Amino acid sequence: MAQVVLNDVRKEFGPTVAVRDFTVTVQDGEFVTFVGPSGCGKTTSLRLVAGFIEPTTGSVHIGQRVVSDPAQRIFVPPEERKVGMVFQSYAVWPHMTVFDNVAYPLKIKKLPRDELARRVEEALALVKMPELADRYPHQLSGGQQQRVALARALVMSPEVLLLDEPLSNLDAKLRERMRLELKDLQRATMVTIIFVTHDQLEAMVMSDRVVVMHEGAIQQIGTPSEIYRQPANRFVADFVGVANFIEVQRQDGGVVPLNAPGTVLPLSPPPDLPGKQLCLMAIEYIVVLDGQSLRVKAEPHEDFALGETVYLTLRKCHFFV
């Protein structure tokens, strides 16, 4: 596996600046998500790592190698970067079986038949599809086709796995299940993953760290908890969470909403808070109860770590026949 470093990367398409001042280090074995609205530069950033495009300035490092640096005239082509990539469309060939789809990159490398078969079987086992090797794509569900694309990326034993909105074509229920399966896959392989999505929930649920982007620039980098609890600016707070924004001014005993000057809220913002905006937010956790996943609302002051034991209180229930 490998560390990925983008150092002061900028990408221009003619007069348009797609990515600017982009600096981030993805640690070996880390799951990092680039998230932001459409057109913010997240897919461009991913393609810069993959080598499908070159930066205008700045450098990209994978492991100990510089793979892109225009100043030094260095550019390593995609096939030599030891990365695997899964696209939004999956790009599964309809005329090939599942086995042949996954085996295709190994055939290009002219691997011996026995080794090829072994690695394909291992990749299909990782994505829980060993029994479907002889099927064709039209015989598979959308989620199964996505697993084929994942297996094809993993079969080359990549140092880095790049995922460009791979869940966006799935229905809501399947998306939720695949989020958990992707995390399980990452824990099993310990591959470094860079994931691109415009879905805030996906980013917060799956990631070790999140890179929030807007208009080609990084707005904040942090753990999901840091991003949610301590947004760097109003854009991050509004994009990542469901927030209420109340314009206030400081006053003894609290703050006063500008649209309700007679009302004093007994709240004490940090003394170094720049500006007069107050953001109130709630937090949602996934809690596993005897093998069943439950969505749980928590108070803003409650902070739980992944894997921590918690206690649940049922405040209101509905019963069905």
Tab-separated table of C-alpha atoms in Angstrom:
chain	number	residue	atom	x	y	z
A	1	MET	CA	0.000	0.000	0.000
A	2	ALA	CA	1.136	3.603	-0.384
A	3	GLN	CA	0.823	7.166	0.794
A	4	VAL	CA	-0.539	9.741	-1.682
A	5	VAL	CA	0.592	13.364	-1.582
A	6	LEU	CA	-0.741	16.234	-3.678
A	7	ASN	CA	1.441	19.284	-3.132
A	8	ASP	CA	0.156	22.733	-4.139
A	9	VAL	CA	-1.547	21.290	-7.225
A	10	ARG	CA	-3.281	23.535	-9.723
A	11	LYS	CA	-5.146	22.447	-12.849
A	12	GLU	CA	-6.279	24.836	-15.551
A	13	PHE	CA	-8.438	24.080	-18.578
A	14	GLY	CA	-7.860	27.167	-20.699
A	15	PRO	CA	-9.101	30.160	-18.670
A	16	THR	CA	-10.921	27.908	-16.185
A	17	VAL	CA	-9.161	26.947	-12.954
A	18	ALA	CA	-10.583	23.553	-11.959
A	19	VAL	CA	-8.303	22.918	-8.966
A	20	ARG	CA	-6.261	25.473	-7.037
A	21	ASP	CA	-3.820	25.379	-4.105
A	22	PHE	CA	-4.648	21.700	-3.539
A	23	THR	CA	-2.433	20.203	-0.838
A	24	VAL	CA	-3.334	16.990	0.979
A	25	THR	CA	-1.586	13.875	2.276
A	26	VAL	CA	-3.481	10.576	2.265
A	27	GLN	CA	-1.753	8.183	4.637
A	28	ASP	CA	-0.937	4.572	3.810
A	29	GLY	CA	-4.085	2.486	4.369
A	30	GLU	CA	-6.323	5.511	4.960
A	31	PHE	CA	-9.841	6.003	3.554
A	32	VAL	CA	-10.142	9.652	2.473
A	33	THR	CA	-13.129	11.161	0.702
A	34	PHE	CA	-13.158	14.218	-1.558
A	35	VAL	CA	-16.638	15.699	-1.188
A	36	GLY	CA	-18.342	18.783	-2.540
A	37	PRO	CA	-21.027	20.004	-4.926
A	38	SER	CA	-20.932	19.330	-8.657
A	39	GLY	CA	-18.147	21.222	-10.396
A	40	CYS	CA	-16.036	21.719	-7.264
A	41	GLY	CA	-12.997	19.897	-8.721
A	42	LYS	CA	-13.151	16.619	-6.797
A	43	THR	CA	-13.166	14.307	-9.843
A	44	THR	CA	-10.443	16.389	-11.488
A	45	SER	CA	-8.333	15.913	-8.350
A	46	LEU	CA	-8.886	12.154	-8.511
A	47	ARG	CA	-7.944	12.038	-12.192
A	48	LEU	CA	-4.732	13.899	-11.362
A	49	VAL	CA	-3.817	11.088	-8.958
A	50	ALA	CA	-4.750	8.432	-11.524
A	51	GLY	CA	-2.659	10.107	-14.230
A	52	PHE	CA	-5.483	10.665	-16.694
A	53	ILE	CA	-4.593	14.361	-16.719
A	54	GLU	CA	-1.460	16.328	-15.802
A	55	PRO	CA	-1.352	19.187	-13.299
A	56	THR	CA	-0.624	22.669	-14.584
A	57	THR	CA	1.638	23.231	-11.578
A	58	GLY	CA	2.399	21.340	-8.389
A	59	SER	CA	3.302	17.705	-7.840
A	60	VAL	CA	1.690	14.331	-7.145
A	61	HIS	CA	3.478	11.585	-5.195
A	62	ILE	CA	2.460	7.935	-4.758
A	63	GLY	CA	4.572	6.090	-2.223
A	64	GLN	CA	8.180	7.108	-2.681
A	65	ARG	CA	7.725	8.155	-6.326
A	66	VAL	CA	6.968	11.505	-7.885
A	67	VAL	CA	4.398	10.591	-10.548
A	68	SER	CA	3.547	14.114	-11.780
A	69	ASP	CA	5.618	17.289	-11.637
A	70	PRO	CA	5.584	19.642	-14.643
A	71	ALA	CA	8.457	21.693	-13.192
A	72	GLN	CA	10.694	18.605	-13.360
A	73	ARG	CA	9.068	17.288	-16.559
A	74	ILE	CA	7.968	14.146	-14.729
A	75	PHE	CA	4.822	12.293	-15.738
A	76	VAL	CA	4.268	8.607	-15.015
A	77	PRO	CA	1.442	7.151	-17.182
A	78	PRO	CA	-1.617	5.641	-15.440
A	79	GLU	CA	-0.698	2.017	-16.142
A	80	GLU	CA	2.603	2.460	-14.268
A	81	ARG	CA	1.187	4.107	-11.138
A	82	LYS	CA	-0.057	0.943	-9.385
A	83	VAL	CA	-3.531	2.397	-8.876
A	84	GLY	CA	-6.921	0.813	-9.467
A	85	MET	CA	-9.929	2.901	-10.430
A	86	VAL	CA	-13.671	2.298	-10.344
A	87	PHE	CA	-15.850	4.672	-12.338
A	88	GLN	CA	-19.423	5.781	-11.842
A	89	SER	CA	-20.498	3.789	-14.915
A	90	TYR	CA	-18.592	0.602	-13.821
A	91	ALA	CA	-17.399	0.079	-17.450
A	92	VAL	CA	-18.144	-3.655	-17.341
A	93	TRP	CA	-17.875	-5.293	-20.781
A	94	PRO	CA	-21.236	-6.875	-21.699
A	95	HIS	CA	-19.805	-9.582	-23.970
A	96	MET	CA	-17.498	-10.988	-21.263
A	97	THR	CA	-18.301	-13.188	-18.289
A	98	VAL	CA	-17.620	-11.947	-14.774
A	99	PHE	CA	-14.426	-14.024	-14.726
A	100	ASP	CA	-13.180	-12.580	-18.019
A	101	ASN	CA	-14.050	-9.017	-16.986
A	102	VAL	CA	-11.971	-9.354	-13.830
A	103	ALA	CA	-9.186	-11.240	-15.616
A	104	TYR	CA	-8.814	-8.707	-18.434
A	105	PRO	CA	-6.038	-6.565	-16.832
A	106	LEU	CA	-4.073	-9.735	-16.035
A	107	LYS	CA	-4.409	-10.974	-19.609
A	108	ILE	CA	-2.964	-7.685	-20.836
A	109	LYS	CA	0.007	-8.342	-18.533
A	110	LYS	CA	0.253	-11.889	-19.976
A	111	LEU	CA	0.200	-13.622	-16.602
A	112	PRO	CA	0.406	-17.447	-16.577
A	113	ARG	CA	-3.011	-19.135	-16.669
A	114	ASP	CA	-2.731	-20.677	-13.180
A	115	GLU	CA	-1.725	-17.411	-11.499
A	116	LEU	CA	-4.400	-15.525	-13.426
A	117	ALA	CA	-7.108	-17.914	-12.252
A	118	ARG	CA	-5.908	-17.771	-8.662
A	119	ARG	CA	-5.882	-13.967	-8.537
A	120	VAL	CA	-9.310	-13.685	-10.167
A	121	GLU	CA	-10.750	-16.132	-7.642
A	122	GLU	CA	-9.193	-14.160	-4.775
A	123	ALA	CA	-10.576	-10.873	-6.109
A	124	LEU	CA	-14.074	-12.333	-6.557
A	125	ALA	CA	-13.942	-13.747	-3.040
A	126	LEU	CA	-13.094	-10.289	-1.677
A	127	VAL	CA	-16.250	-8.842	-3.246
A	128	LYS	CA	-18.341	-11.884	-2.267
A	129	MET	CA	-19.030	-13.101	-5.826
A	130	PRO	CA	-17.093	-16.353	-6.340
A	131	GLU	CA	-20.215	-18.253	-7.418
A	132	LEU	CA	-21.079	-15.770	-10.189
A	133	ALA	CA	-17.867	-16.103	-12.233
A	134	ASP	CA	-19.643	-17.584	-15.276
A	135	ARG	CA	-22.446	-15.038	-15.513
A	136	TYR	CA	-22.667	-12.148	-17.968
A	137	PRO	CA	-23.311	-8.526	-16.917
A	138	HIS	CA	-26.922	-8.560	-18.141
A	139	GLN	CA	-27.569	-11.351	-15.631
A	140	LEU	CA	-26.343	-9.203	-12.720
A	141	SER	CA	-27.922	-6.503	-10.582
A	142	GLY	CA	-26.427	-3.007	-10.422
A	143	GLY	CA	-24.756	-3.811	-7.126
A	144	GLN	CA	-23.243	-6.994	-8.546
A	145	GLN	CA	-21.906	-5.116	-11.571
A	146	GLN	CA	-20.302	-2.650	-9.205
A	147	ARG	CA	-18.628	-5.530	-7.376
A	148	VAL	CA	-17.256	-6.806	-10.692
A	149	ALA	CA	-15.701	-3.400	-11.326
A	150	LEU	CA	-14.211	-3.431	-7.811
A	151	ALA	CA	-12.803	-6.924	-8.296
A	152	ARG	CA	-11.246	-5.878	-11.609
A	153	ALA	CA	-9.547	-2.941	-9.867
A	154	LEU	CA	-8.344	-5.109	-6.966
A	155	VAL	CA	-7.050	-8.005	-9.073
A	156	MET	CA	-3.913	-6.017	-9.956
A	157	SER	CA	-3.077	-5.590	-6.223
A	158	PRO	CA	-3.037	-1.794	-6.470
A	159	GLU	CA	-1.264	0.376	-3.917
A	160	VAL	CA	-4.107	2.905	-4.165
A	161	LEU	CA	-7.784	2.409	-5.016
A	162	LEU	CA	-9.578	5.385	-6.586
A	163	LEU	CA	-13.387	5.391	-6.495
A	164	ASP	CA	-15.270	8.005	-8.535
A	165	GLU	CA	-18.892	8.109	-7.294
A	166	PRO	CA	-19.218	4.308	-7.641
A	167	LEU	CA	-22.484	4.131	-5.669
A	168	SER	CA	-24.418	6.890	-7.409
A	169	ASN	CA	-26.251	4.541	-9.828
A	170	LEU	CA	-27.587	2.305	-7.048
A	171	ASP	CA	-30.904	2.608	-5.246
A	172	ALA	CA	-30.937	3.982	-1.693
A	173	LYS	CA	-31.096	0.622	0.104
A	174	LEU	CA	-28.310	-0.900	-1.978
A	175	ARG	CA	-26.157	2.201	-1.592
A	176	GLU	CA	-26.370	1.913	2.169
A	177	ARG	CA	-25.377	-1.762	2.103
A	178	MET	CA	-22.502	-1.119	-0.308
A	179	ARG	CA	-21.131	1.630	1.950
A	180	LEU	CA	-20.682	-0.926	4.700
A	181	GLU	CA	-19.243	-3.493	2.296
A	182	LEU	CA	-16.691	-1.002	0.952
A	183	LYS	CA	-15.525	-0.251	4.486
A	184	ASP	CA	-15.250	-3.984	5.210
A	185	LEU	CA	-13.282	-4.416	1.982
A	186	GLN	CA	-10.892	-1.630	2.927
A	187	ARG	CA	-10.314	-3.128	6.374
A	188	ALA	CA	-9.648	-6.544	4.818
A	189	THR	CA	-7.180	-5.311	2.182
A	190	MET	CA	-5.759	-2.232	3.989
A	191	VAL	CA	-5.506	-0.565	0.579
A	192	THR	CA	-5.287	3.217	0.495
A	193	ILE	CA	-8.616	4.551	-0.798
A	194	ILE	CA	-9.527	7.943	-2.231
A	195	PHE	CA	-13.277	8.157	-2.689
A	196	VAL	CA	-15.141	10.897	-4.562
A	197	THR	CA	-18.777	11.724	-3.852
A	198	HIS	CA	-21.196	14.633	-3.703
A	199	ASP	CA	-23.156	12.774	-1.010
A	200	GLN	CA	-22.400	14.238	2.418
A	201	LEU	CA	-23.735	11.220	4.310
A	202	GLU	CA	-21.569	8.864	2.285
A	203	ALA	CA	-18.488	10.938	3.076
A	204	MET	CA	-19.221	11.164	6.797
A	205	VAL	CA	-20.120	7.478	7.259
A	206	MET	CA	-17.266	5.888	5.305
A	207	SER	CA	-14.203	8.069	5.747
A	208	ASP	CA	-11.241	8.220	8.083
A	209	ARG	CA	-10.869	11.822	6.917
A	210	VAL	CA	-12.875	14.122	4.653
A	211	VAL	CA	-11.658	16.787	2.217
A	212	VAL	CA	-14.451	19.322	1.647
A	213	MET	CA	-14.086	21.199	-1.650
A	214	HIS	CA	-15.759	24.247	-3.180
A	215	GLU	CA	-14.947	26.056	-6.440
A	216	GLY	CA	-11.725	24.099	-6.931
A	217	ALA	CA	-10.298	24.790	-3.478
A	218	ILE	CA	-10.103	22.838	-0.230
A	219	GLN	CA	-12.357	24.336	2.434
A	220	GLN	CA	-11.471	21.937	5.266
A	221	ILE	CA	-9.698	18.644	5.936
A	222	GLY	CA	-10.556	16.618	9.022
A	223	THR	CA	-12.200	13.574	10.525
A	224	PRO	CA	-15.977	13.341	10.054
A	225	SER	CA	-16.410	14.398	13.687
A	226	GLU	CA	-14.121	17.433	13.259
A	227	ILE	CA	-15.847	18.494	10.043
A	228	TYR	CA	-19.290	18.147	11.603
A	229	ARG	CA	-18.562	19.650	15.015
A	230	GLN	CA	-16.054	22.336	14.038
A	231	PRO	CA	-16.794	23.463	10.459
A	232	ALA	CA	-14.167	25.868	9.188
A	233	ASN	CA	-16.672	28.213	7.588
A	234	ARG	CA	-20.322	28.663	6.742
A	235	PHE	CA	-20.049	26.731	3.465
A	236	VAL	CA	-18.752	23.616	5.250
A	237	ALA	CA	-21.419	23.836	7.961
A	238	ASP	CA	-24.198	24.277	5.414
A	239	PHE	CA	-22.938	21.590	3.014
A	240	VAL	CA	-22.054	18.855	5.483
A	241	GLY	CA	-24.853	19.154	8.029
A	242	VAL	CA	-28.485	20.114	8.358
A	243	ALA	CA	-27.983	23.434	10.073
A	244	ASN	CA	-29.926	26.453	11.252
A	245	PHE	CA	-28.119	29.752	10.745
A	246	ILE	CA	-29.108	32.619	13.008
A	247	GLU	CA	-27.536	36.045	12.574
A	248	VAL	CA	-26.676	37.298	16.070
A	249	GLN	CA	-24.778	39.981	17.907
A	250	ARG	CA	-23.020	39.621	21.232
A	251	GLN	CA	-24.603	41.017	24.366
A	252	ASP	CA	-24.134	40.521	28.098
A	253	GLY	CA	-25.707	37.239	29.092
A	254	GLY	CA	-25.624	35.705	25.643
A	255	VAL	CA	-26.360	36.621	22.034
A	256	VAL	CA	-29.272	38.460	20.431
A	257	PRO	CA	-30.784	37.415	17.064
A	258	LEU	CA	-30.699	40.366	14.681
A	259	ASN	CA	-34.254	39.643	13.501
A	260	ALA	CA	-35.539	39.461	17.097
A	261	PRO	CA	-33.673	42.187	19.013
A	262	GLY	CA	-35.738	41.705	22.160
A	263	THR	CA	-34.691	38.067	22.554
A	264	VAL	CA	-31.535	37.063	24.417
A	265	LEU	CA	-30.237	33.527	23.854
A	266	PRO	CA	-28.107	32.364	26.835
A	267	LEU	CA	-25.311	31.055	24.622
A	268	SER	CA	-21.595	31.800	24.853
A	269	PRO	CA	-19.755	31.563	21.522
A	270	PRO	CA	-15.963	31.151	21.712
A	271	PRO	CA	-14.244	34.527	22.201
A	272	ASP	CA	-12.227	34.059	18.995
A	273	LEU	CA	-15.288	33.275	16.847
A	274	PRO	CA	-14.942	35.383	13.674
A	275	GLY	CA	-18.252	36.916	12.606
A	276	LYS	CA	-21.697	36.702	14.115
A	277	GLN	CA	-23.140	33.454	12.830
A	278	LEU	CA	-24.335	30.672	15.075
A	279	CYS	CA	-24.849	27.155	13.712
A	280	LEU	CA	-27.039	24.676	15.599
A	281	MET	CA	-26.779	21.027	14.521
A	282	ALA	CA	-27.812	17.440	15.481
A	283	ILE	CA	-25.797	14.239	15.053
A	284	GLU	CA	-26.798	10.845	13.664
A	285	TYR	CA	-24.994	7.573	14.454
A	286	ILE	CA	-25.309	4.019	13.177
A	287	VAL	CA	-25.618	1.686	16.191
A	288	VAL	CA	-25.448	-2.098	15.819
A	289	LEU	CA	-27.889	-3.910	18.112
A	290	ASP	CA	-27.456	-7.686	18.038
A	291	GLY	CA	-26.439	-7.606	14.373
A	292	GLN	CA	-29.101	-5.085	13.289
A	293	SER	CA	-28.056	-1.569	12.241
A	294	LEU	CA	-30.116	1.241	13.776
A	295	ARG	CA	-30.109	4.962	12.961
A	296	VAL	CA	-29.832	6.922	16.205
A	297	LYS	CA	-30.104	10.655	16.865
A	298	ALA	CA	-27.666	12.045	19.437
A	299	GLU	CA	-27.358	15.355	21.224
A	300	PRO	CA	-24.685	17.744	19.889
A	301	HIS	CA	-22.577	17.392	23.056
A	302	GLU	CA	-22.434	13.588	22.763
A	303	ASP	CA	-19.360	12.226	21.014
A	304	PHE	CA	-18.864	8.503	20.362
A	305	ALA	CA	-15.965	6.733	18.669
A	306	LEU	CA	-16.220	3.950	16.085
A	307	GLY	CA	-16.687	0.644	17.901
A	308	GLU	CA	-17.568	2.221	21.255
A	309	THR	CA	-20.251	0.546	23.399
A	310	VAL	CA	-23.288	2.796	23.908
A	311	TYR	CA	-26.664	2.591	25.647
A	312	LEU	CA	-29.969	3.246	23.884
A	313	THR	CA	-33.201	4.715	25.190
A	314	LEU	CA	-36.402	4.261	23.166
A	315	ARG	CA	-38.446	7.432	23.613
A	316	LYS	CA	-41.265	6.647	21.231
A	317	CYS	CA	-42.204	3.508	19.280
A	318	HIS	CA	-44.688	2.450	16.649
A	319	PHE	CA	-45.891	-1.176	16.407
A	320	PHE	CA	-46.928	-2.922	13.188
A	321	VAL	CA	-48.658	-6.234	12.501
